[in-house]
Short mmCIF file of C-alpha atoms and ligand atoms in Angstrom, two decimals:
data_model
loop_
_atom_site.label_atom_id
_atom_site.label_comp_id
_atom_site.label_asym_id
_atom_site.label_seq_id
_atom_site.Cartn_x
_atom_site.Cartn_y
_atom_site.Cartn_z
CA UNK A 1 -8.70 -60.11 -0.25
CA UNK A 2 -7.20 -63.57 -0.42
CA UNK A 3 -6.21 -65.12 2.88
CA UNK A 4 -2.57 -66.14 3.21
CA UNK A 5 -2.18 -69.83 2.45
CA UNK A 6 1.55 -70.22 1.72
CA UNK A 7 3.69 -69.59 4.83
CA UNK A 8 5.61 -66.30 4.70
CA UNK A 9 9.05 -67.91 5.09
CA UNK A 10 8.44 -70.03 1.98
CA UNK A 11 7.52 -66.94 -0.04
CA UNK A 12 10.72 -65.24 1.09
CA UNK A 13 12.81 -68.35 0.36
CA UNK A 14 11.29 -68.63 -3.15
CA UNK A 15 11.87 -64.98 -3.92
CA UNK A 16 15.47 -65.23 -2.75
CA UNK A 17 16.08 -68.35 -4.83
CA UNK A 18 14.64 -66.66 -7.95
CA UNK A 19 16.79 -63.57 -7.43
CA UNK A 20 19.95 -65.65 -7.01
CA UNK A 21 19.49 -68.01 -9.97
CA UNK A 22 20.58 -67.31 -13.52
CA UNK A 23 19.28 -70.56 -15.00
CA UNK A 24 15.83 -71.60 -13.86
CA UNK A 25 14.12 -74.79 -15.02
CA UNK A 26 10.54 -75.86 -14.37
CA UNK A 27 9.82 -79.60 -14.47
CA UNK A 28 6.46 -81.31 -14.27
CA UNK A 29 5.03 -84.83 -14.34
CA UNK A 30 4.80 -87.43 -17.11
CA UNK A 31 1.66 -87.51 -19.25
CA UNK A 32 1.34 -83.80 -18.48
CA UNK A 33 -2.22 -82.54 -18.05
CA UNK A 34 -3.71 -79.06 -18.16
CA UNK A 35 -2.63 -78.20 -14.63
CA UNK A 36 0.93 -79.46 -15.17
CA UNK A 37 1.35 -77.39 -18.34
CA UNK A 38 -0.84 -74.47 -17.18
CA UNK A 39 1.03 -74.00 -13.89
CA UNK A 40 4.42 -74.42 -15.59
CA UNK A 41 3.61 -71.85 -18.29
CA UNK A 42 1.96 -69.52 -15.74
CA UNK A 43 5.19 -69.45 -13.73
CA UNK A 44 7.33 -69.36 -16.91
CA UNK A 45 5.56 -66.26 -18.24
CA UNK A 46 5.91 -64.55 -14.86
CA UNK A 47 9.65 -65.30 -14.63
CA UNK A 48 10.10 -64.29 -18.24
CA UNK A 49 8.43 -60.93 -17.57
CA UNK A 50 10.97 -60.47 -14.78
CA UNK A 51 13.73 -61.15 -17.30
CA UNK A 52 14.74 -64.43 -15.71
CA UNK A 53 16.11 -67.05 -18.12
CA UNK A 54 13.68 -69.92 -17.68
CA UNK A 55 12.95 -73.20 -19.45
CA UNK A 56 10.27 -75.83 -18.99
CA UNK A 57 11.11 -79.53 -19.29
CA UNK A 58 8.43 -82.25 -19.47
CA UNK A 59 9.03 -86.03 -19.64
CA UNK A 60 6.74 -86.79 -22.59
CA UNK A 61 4.29 -85.54 -25.18
CA UNK A 62 2.02 -82.58 -24.55
CA UNK A 63 -1.54 -83.41 -25.65
CA UNK A 64 -3.00 -81.45 -28.56
CA UNK A 65 -5.71 -79.71 -26.53
CA UNK A 66 -2.97 -77.78 -24.70
CA UNK A 67 -1.05 -76.78 -27.83
CA UNK A 68 -2.86 -73.41 -28.04
CA UNK A 69 -1.35 -72.13 -24.78
CA UNK A 70 1.13 -69.28 -25.27
CA UNK A 71 4.78 -70.42 -25.62
CA UNK A 72 3.88 -74.12 -25.33
CA UNK A 73 6.16 -74.76 -28.32
CA UNK A 74 9.16 -73.55 -26.28
CA UNK A 75 8.81 -76.48 -23.84
CA UNK A 76 11.56 -79.12 -23.99
CA UNK A 77 9.95 -82.55 -24.29
CA UNK A 78 12.30 -85.30 -23.09
CA UNK A 79 10.81 -88.09 -25.19
CA UNK A 80 11.24 -85.93 -28.32
CA UNK A 81 14.65 -84.35 -27.62
CA UNK A 82 16.30 -86.09 -24.64
CA UNK A 83 19.64 -84.34 -25.14
CA UNK A 84 18.21 -80.83 -24.86
CA UNK A 85 15.93 -81.77 -21.94
CA UNK A 86 18.70 -83.48 -19.97
CA UNK A 87 21.14 -80.61 -20.57
CA UNK A 88 18.63 -78.07 -19.30
CA UNK A 89 17.92 -80.01 -16.09
CA UNK A 90 21.62 -80.74 -15.52
CA UNK A 91 22.57 -77.06 -15.87
CA UNK A 92 19.72 -75.62 -13.81
CA UNK A 93 20.59 -73.60 -10.74
CA UNK A 94 17.01 -73.52 -9.56
CA UNK A 95 14.52 -76.31 -10.24
CA UNK A 96 10.81 -75.72 -9.79
CA UNK A 97 9.00 -79.05 -9.37
CA UNK A 98 5.37 -78.45 -10.30
CA UNK A 99 2.26 -80.61 -9.86
CA UNK A 100 3.96 -83.76 -8.56
CA UNK A 101 4.87 -85.04 -5.10
CA UNK A 102 7.58 -87.58 -5.82
CA UNK A 103 10.41 -87.54 -8.41
CA UNK A 104 9.27 -90.88 -9.88
CA UNK A 105 6.27 -89.01 -11.37
CA UNK A 106 8.73 -87.34 -13.79
CA UNK A 107 9.46 -90.70 -15.47
CA UNK A 108 12.73 -90.67 -17.39
CA UNK A 109 13.74 -87.39 -15.70
CA UNK A 110 13.45 -88.78 -12.16
CA UNK A 111 17.11 -89.59 -11.65
CA UNK A 112 18.30 -86.25 -13.02
CA UNK A 113 15.84 -84.39 -10.81
CA UNK A 114 16.88 -86.34 -7.71
CA UNK A 115 20.59 -85.97 -8.35
CA UNK A 116 20.53 -82.35 -9.48
CA UNK A 117 22.57 -79.99 -7.30
CA UNK A 118 20.14 -77.15 -8.07
CA UNK A 119 18.03 -75.62 -5.35
CA UNK A 120 14.61 -77.30 -5.58
CA UNK A 121 11.23 -75.75 -4.92
CA UNK A 122 8.24 -78.04 -4.97
CA UNK A 123 4.85 -76.48 -5.66
CA UNK A 124 2.05 -79.02 -5.65
CA UNK A 125 -1.40 -80.03 -4.43
CA UNK A 126 -0.99 -83.82 -4.09
CA UNK A 127 -0.91 -85.38 -0.63
CA UNK A 128 2.23 -86.62 1.16
CA UNK A 129 5.10 -85.05 -0.80
CA UNK A 130 8.47 -86.80 -0.65
CA UNK A 131 11.18 -84.94 1.20
CA UNK A 132 13.38 -84.03 -1.80
CA UNK A 133 12.95 -80.28 -2.18
CA UNK A 134 14.62 -77.39 -0.33
CA UNK A 135 11.33 -75.52 -0.20
CA UNK A 136 8.10 -77.53 -0.14
CA UNK A 137 4.93 -75.62 -0.97
CA UNK A 138 2.37 -78.43 -0.78
CA UNK A 139 -1.34 -77.65 -0.45
CA UNK A 140 -3.66 -80.60 -1.16
CA UNK A 141 -6.63 -78.49 -0.04
CA UNK A 142 -6.33 -76.35 -3.18
CA UNK A 143 -7.88 -77.27 -6.52
CA UNK A 144 -4.71 -77.06 -8.58
CA UNK A 145 -1.03 -76.25 -8.74
CA UNK A 146 -2.05 -73.37 -10.99
CA UNK A 147 -3.99 -71.81 -8.10
CA UNK A 148 -0.79 -72.04 -6.04
CA UNK A 149 1.19 -70.27 -8.77
CA UNK A 150 -1.35 -67.45 -8.74
CA UNK A 151 -1.10 -67.19 -4.96
CA UNK A 152 2.69 -67.31 -5.09
CA UNK A 153 2.98 -64.50 -7.65
CA UNK A 154 0.56 -62.33 -5.64
CA UNK A 155 2.34 -62.97 -2.35
CA UNK A 156 5.72 -62.17 -3.86
CA UNK A 157 4.20 -58.77 -4.65
CA UNK A 158 3.86 -59.04 -8.43
CA UNK A 159 0.09 -59.24 -9.00
CA UNK A 160 0.00 -55.91 -10.81
CA UNK A 161 2.75 -57.10 -13.16
CA UNK A 162 1.13 -60.46 -13.95
CA UNK A 163 0.83 -60.66 -17.74
CA UNK A 164 -2.20 -61.80 -19.70
CA UNK A 165 -0.18 -64.84 -20.89
CA UNK A 166 0.55 -65.88 -17.32
CA UNK A 167 -3.09 -65.35 -16.24
CA UNK A 168 -4.34 -67.28 -19.30
CA UNK A 169 -2.17 -70.33 -18.50
CA UNK A 170 -3.08 -70.28 -14.80
CA UNK A 171 -6.75 -70.14 -15.77
CA UNK A 172 -6.22 -73.13 -18.11
CA UNK A 173 -4.76 -75.16 -15.22
CA UNK A 174 -7.62 -74.28 -12.88
CA UNK A 175 -10.24 -75.11 -15.51
CA UNK A 176 -8.73 -78.49 -16.41
CA UNK A 177 -8.17 -79.68 -12.82
CA UNK A 178 -11.75 -78.78 -11.87
CA UNK A 179 -13.44 -80.04 -15.05
CA UNK A 180 -14.44 -76.45 -15.92
CA UNK A 181 -15.26 -75.55 -12.27
CA UNK A 182 -17.45 -78.65 -11.97
CA UNK A 183 -15.61 -80.39 -9.08
CA UNK A 184 -13.02 -79.56 -6.40
CA UNK A 185 -14.17 -76.00 -6.83
CA UNK A 186 -16.41 -75.09 -3.89
CA UNK A 187 -13.97 -72.65 -2.33
CA UNK A 188 -15.27 -69.05 -2.56
CA UNK A 189 -11.63 -67.89 -2.80
CA UNK A 190 -11.28 -69.72 -6.10
CA UNK A 191 -13.85 -67.35 -7.58
CA UNK A 192 -11.96 -64.35 -6.23
CA UNK A 193 -8.97 -65.71 -8.14
CA UNK A 194 -11.06 -66.38 -11.26
CA UNK A 195 -12.32 -62.80 -11.02
CA UNK A 196 -8.77 -61.47 -10.90
CA UNK A 197 -7.78 -63.62 -13.88
CA UNK A 198 -10.74 -62.33 -15.90
CA UNK A 199 -9.71 -58.83 -14.86
CA UNK A 200 -6.35 -59.47 -16.52
CA UNK A 201 -8.22 -59.99 -19.78
CA UNK A 202 -8.48 -63.79 -19.92
CA UNK A 203 -11.21 -64.93 -22.33
CA UNK A 204 -12.48 -67.78 -20.18
CA UNK A 205 -15.29 -68.78 -22.53
CA UNK A 206 -12.89 -69.14 -25.48
CA UNK A 207 -10.31 -70.93 -23.32
CA UNK A 208 -12.96 -73.38 -22.10
CA UNK A 209 -13.87 -74.19 -25.68
CA UNK A 210 -10.20 -74.64 -26.64
CA UNK A 211 -9.64 -76.99 -23.69
CA UNK A 212 -12.84 -79.02 -23.69
CA UNK A 213 -14.61 -78.70 -27.05
CA UNK A 214 -12.03 -78.97 -29.79
CA UNK A 215 -11.53 -82.70 -29.89
CA UNK A 216 -10.85 -84.75 -32.96
CA UNK A 217 -13.42 -86.88 -34.74
CA UNK A 218 -11.51 -90.01 -33.67
CA UNK A 219 -11.75 -89.01 -30.01
CA UNK A 220 -15.51 -88.60 -30.26
CA UNK A 221 -15.84 -92.04 -31.92
CA UNK A 222 -13.60 -93.60 -29.27
CA UNK A 223 -15.78 -92.01 -26.61
CA UNK A 224 -18.86 -93.53 -28.23
CA UNK A 225 -17.18 -96.95 -28.24
CA UNK A 226 -16.12 -96.51 -24.59
CA UNK A 227 -19.69 -95.77 -23.51
CA UNK A 228 -21.68 -98.11 -25.72
CA UNK A 229 -19.39 -101.16 -25.92
CA UNK A 230 -16.86 -101.17 -23.11
CA UNK A 231 -18.30 -99.59 -19.95
CA UNK A 232 -19.54 -102.17 -17.43
CA UNK A 233 -21.97 -100.88 -14.83
CA UNK A 234 -22.14 -102.64 -11.46
CA UNK A 235 -25.08 -100.91 -9.76
CA UNK A 236 -24.75 -102.97 -6.55
CA UNK A 237 -21.40 -101.27 -5.98
CA UNK A 238 -22.35 -97.91 -7.53
CA UNK A 239 -19.40 -98.58 -9.80
CA UNK A 240 -18.51 -98.54 -13.50
CA UNK A 241 -15.44 -100.32 -14.84
CA UNK A 242 -14.06 -99.86 -18.34
CA UNK A 243 -11.09 -101.71 -19.81
CA UNK A 244 -9.53 -101.05 -23.21
CA UNK A 245 -6.78 -102.95 -24.97
CA UNK A 246 -3.97 -101.40 -26.99
CA UNK A 247 -5.47 -103.00 -30.09
CA UNK A 248 -8.81 -101.25 -29.49
CA UNK A 249 -7.08 -97.91 -28.97
CA UNK A 250 -5.09 -98.43 -32.19
CA UNK A 251 -8.28 -99.19 -34.07
CA UNK A 252 -9.42 -95.64 -33.30
CA UNK A 253 -6.00 -94.21 -34.26
CA UNK A 254 -5.51 -93.21 -30.63
CA UNK A 255 -3.39 -90.09 -30.00
CA UNK A 256 -2.16 -88.90 -26.58
CA UNK A 257 -4.92 -86.93 -24.90
CA UNK A 258 -7.73 -88.72 -26.77
CA UNK A 259 -8.92 -90.52 -23.63
CA UNK A 260 -8.50 -87.53 -21.32
CA UNK A 261 -11.57 -87.25 -19.10
CA UNK A 262 -13.19 -90.52 -20.25
CA UNK A 263 -12.97 -91.92 -16.71
CA UNK A 264 -15.30 -89.14 -15.53
CA UNK A 265 -18.09 -89.99 -17.99
CA UNK A 266 -19.68 -92.87 -16.04
CA UNK A 267 -20.01 -90.59 -12.99
CA UNK A 268 -22.77 -88.80 -14.92
CA UNK A 269 -24.96 -91.91 -14.54
CA UNK A 270 -27.43 -91.51 -11.71
CA UNK A 271 -26.31 -93.68 -8.80
CA UNK A 272 -22.75 -94.25 -10.04
CA UNK A 273 -20.17 -92.87 -7.63
CA UNK A 274 -17.01 -94.75 -8.56
CA UNK A 275 -15.47 -95.12 -12.01
CA UNK A 276 -12.35 -97.01 -13.00
CA UNK A 277 -10.80 -96.91 -16.46
CA UNK A 278 -7.94 -99.28 -17.28
CA UNK A 279 -6.08 -99.42 -20.57
CA UNK A 280 -2.98 -100.99 -22.00
CA UNK A 281 -0.13 -98.51 -22.26
CA UNK A 282 3.52 -99.33 -23.00
CA UNK A 283 3.51 -102.97 -21.82
CA UNK A 284 1.60 -102.26 -18.63
CA UNK A 285 -1.91 -101.32 -17.60
CA UNK A 286 -2.56 -97.70 -16.65
CA UNK A 287 -5.49 -97.27 -14.30
CA UNK A 288 -7.48 -94.11 -13.59
CA UNK A 289 -9.92 -93.96 -10.69
CA UNK A 290 -12.53 -91.26 -10.01
CA UNK A 291 -15.18 -90.98 -7.33
CA UNK A 292 -17.72 -88.63 -5.87
CA UNK A 293 -18.13 -88.07 -2.14
CA UNK A 294 -16.32 -90.19 0.42
CA UNK A 295 -15.10 -93.07 -1.75
CA UNK A 296 -11.29 -92.98 -1.27
CA UNK A 297 -9.82 -93.49 -4.75
CA UNK A 298 -6.29 -92.92 -3.44
CA UNK A 299 -6.60 -95.68 -0.84
CA UNK A 300 -8.03 -98.10 -3.41
CA UNK A 301 -5.33 -97.14 -5.96
CA UNK A 302 -2.61 -97.66 -3.35
CA UNK A 303 -3.95 -100.98 -2.07
CA UNK A 304 -4.75 -102.56 -5.43
CA UNK A 305 -2.57 -100.86 -8.02
CA UNK A 306 0.53 -99.49 -6.32
CA UNK A 307 -0.73 -95.97 -7.03
CA UNK A 308 -2.09 -92.92 -5.28
CA UNK A 309 -3.38 -89.42 -5.88
CA UNK A 310 -6.29 -87.43 -4.51
CA UNK A 311 -9.33 -88.79 -2.68
CA UNK A 312 -11.59 -88.34 -5.72
CA UNK A 313 -9.01 -88.68 -8.53
CA UNK A 314 -6.20 -91.21 -8.46
CA UNK A 315 -4.18 -93.46 -10.67
CA UNK A 316 -2.07 -96.57 -10.59
CA UNK A 317 -0.42 -99.24 -12.69
CA UNK A 318 -0.54 -103.00 -13.11
CA UNK A 319 1.92 -105.36 -14.74
CA UNK A 320 -0.73 -108.10 -15.13
CA UNK A 321 -3.01 -108.61 -18.12
CA UNK A 322 -6.00 -106.38 -18.74
CA UNK A 323 -8.61 -108.98 -17.78
CA UNK A 324 -6.68 -110.04 -14.68
CA UNK A 325 -6.35 -106.41 -13.59
CA UNK A 326 -10.08 -105.92 -14.03
CA UNK A 327 -10.83 -109.00 -11.93
CA UNK A 328 -8.60 -107.71 -9.11
CA UNK A 329 -10.76 -104.62 -8.94
CA UNK A 330 -14.10 -106.41 -9.26
CA UNK A 331 -13.21 -108.95 -6.60
CA UNK A 332 -12.08 -106.21 -4.22
CA UNK A 333 -15.28 -104.15 -4.57
CA UNK A 334 -17.17 -105.91 -1.71
CA UNK A 335 -14.37 -104.79 0.64
CA UNK A 336 -14.95 -101.15 -0.19
CA UNK A 337 -18.71 -101.12 -0.66
CA UNK A 338 -21.01 -102.50 1.99
CA UNK A 339 -24.43 -103.44 0.62
P1 5GP B 401 -4.92 -89.77 -14.05
O1 5GP B 401 -6.00 -90.76 -13.85
O2 5GP B 401 -5.43 -88.48 -14.59
O3 5GP B 401 -3.74 -90.32 -14.79
O4 5GP B 401 -4.35 -89.44 -12.62
C1 5GP B 401 -5.13 -88.83 -11.63
C2 5GP B 401 -4.27 -88.49 -10.44
O5 5GP B 401 -3.80 -89.72 -9.84
C3 5GP B 401 -3.00 -87.75 -10.80
O6 5GP B 401 -3.18 -86.38 -10.65
C4 5GP B 401 -2.00 -88.25 -9.81
O7 5GP B 401 -2.15 -87.56 -8.61
C5 5GP B 401 -2.44 -89.64 -9.48
N1 5GP B 401 -1.72 -90.72 -10.19
C6 5GP B 401 -1.89 -91.12 -11.46
N2 5GP B 401 -1.11 -92.18 -11.75
C7 5GP B 401 -0.43 -92.45 -10.61
C8 5GP B 401 0.53 -93.45 -10.25
O8 5GP B 401 0.91 -94.32 -11.04
N3 5GP B 401 1.02 -93.39 -8.97
C9 5GP B 401 0.61 -92.46 -8.08
N4 5GP B 401 1.12 -92.47 -6.85
N5 5GP B 401 -0.30 -91.54 -8.38
C10 5GP B 401 -0.82 -91.52 -9.62
MN1 MN B 402 -2.86 -80.83 -10.69
#
């Protein structure tokens, strides 16, 4: 038996909102990852099975490794078809906000989301959600938004009706946000959930391969370049820093998703507990931070790069040059790491 995590009144409010709405839209964050798409599709397939007209809208491109998920091609991508995406959000009566804690994470959709008159239900596992939703289901102690979707469907009383498609997408979100159950995945309850998903017929082994081991040749070469040429190891701070320019990414014919997970690689070096990967992206520098143990990535991201996230996985941005951004980090390291 799973213990009750989501408060009862929020389950009732969600159920009521679903029953009342004719047009439901699910939105998730920019640069959508496996949990963003997995949780959105998990909820989409559930609502669909209940004959609720539902659409998913994402701000920008869905990476290739997620393209095998059922009904992914139905998703409205704002950067590819802004008219359709904006119309769907504008006409929604109920807006599910999945896997983000502040509307600005939805990029070009942020204003529409904020101004929408639809009832809003936030379902997320990032800390400190903004107060913009009518129902706020925020649980940073859980591994993924997908886990929350599973719990929500069960608590609403629909576990027995959960389809294989829904279970498959939820499983994809859990696997991607835990690196294939490698981190953020010590909770015994998570394995109860995984057991239930497998019971629905999910082929976890195949899904794992589709998510983690079907990369392009160019991604593998870029990874080799990242590790052999670009990664700088600073053992005195148990840190690795990697910076890549837009020109370098272009040289490897970079496609969205190609660098997914790269920031984790240096953490496999014995003694390295903090990894930062910065790269040029659309006239600014996008920064990913990962740590093991007590190193607070979110605090460092907030203090240095106007960002945030989870303790062990955060991100931020810089408007300075690549080298300057790197120096800001390197010069700040003594503050965070006592010798
Ligand atoms: P990633 O490095 O995969 O882009 O992001 C890791 C996590 O950091 C995300 O799940 C999100 O919580 C957070 N994050 C990434 N970029 C930003 C940002 O620019 N601002 C804030 N507040 N959080 C971010
Ligand atoms: Mn997530």
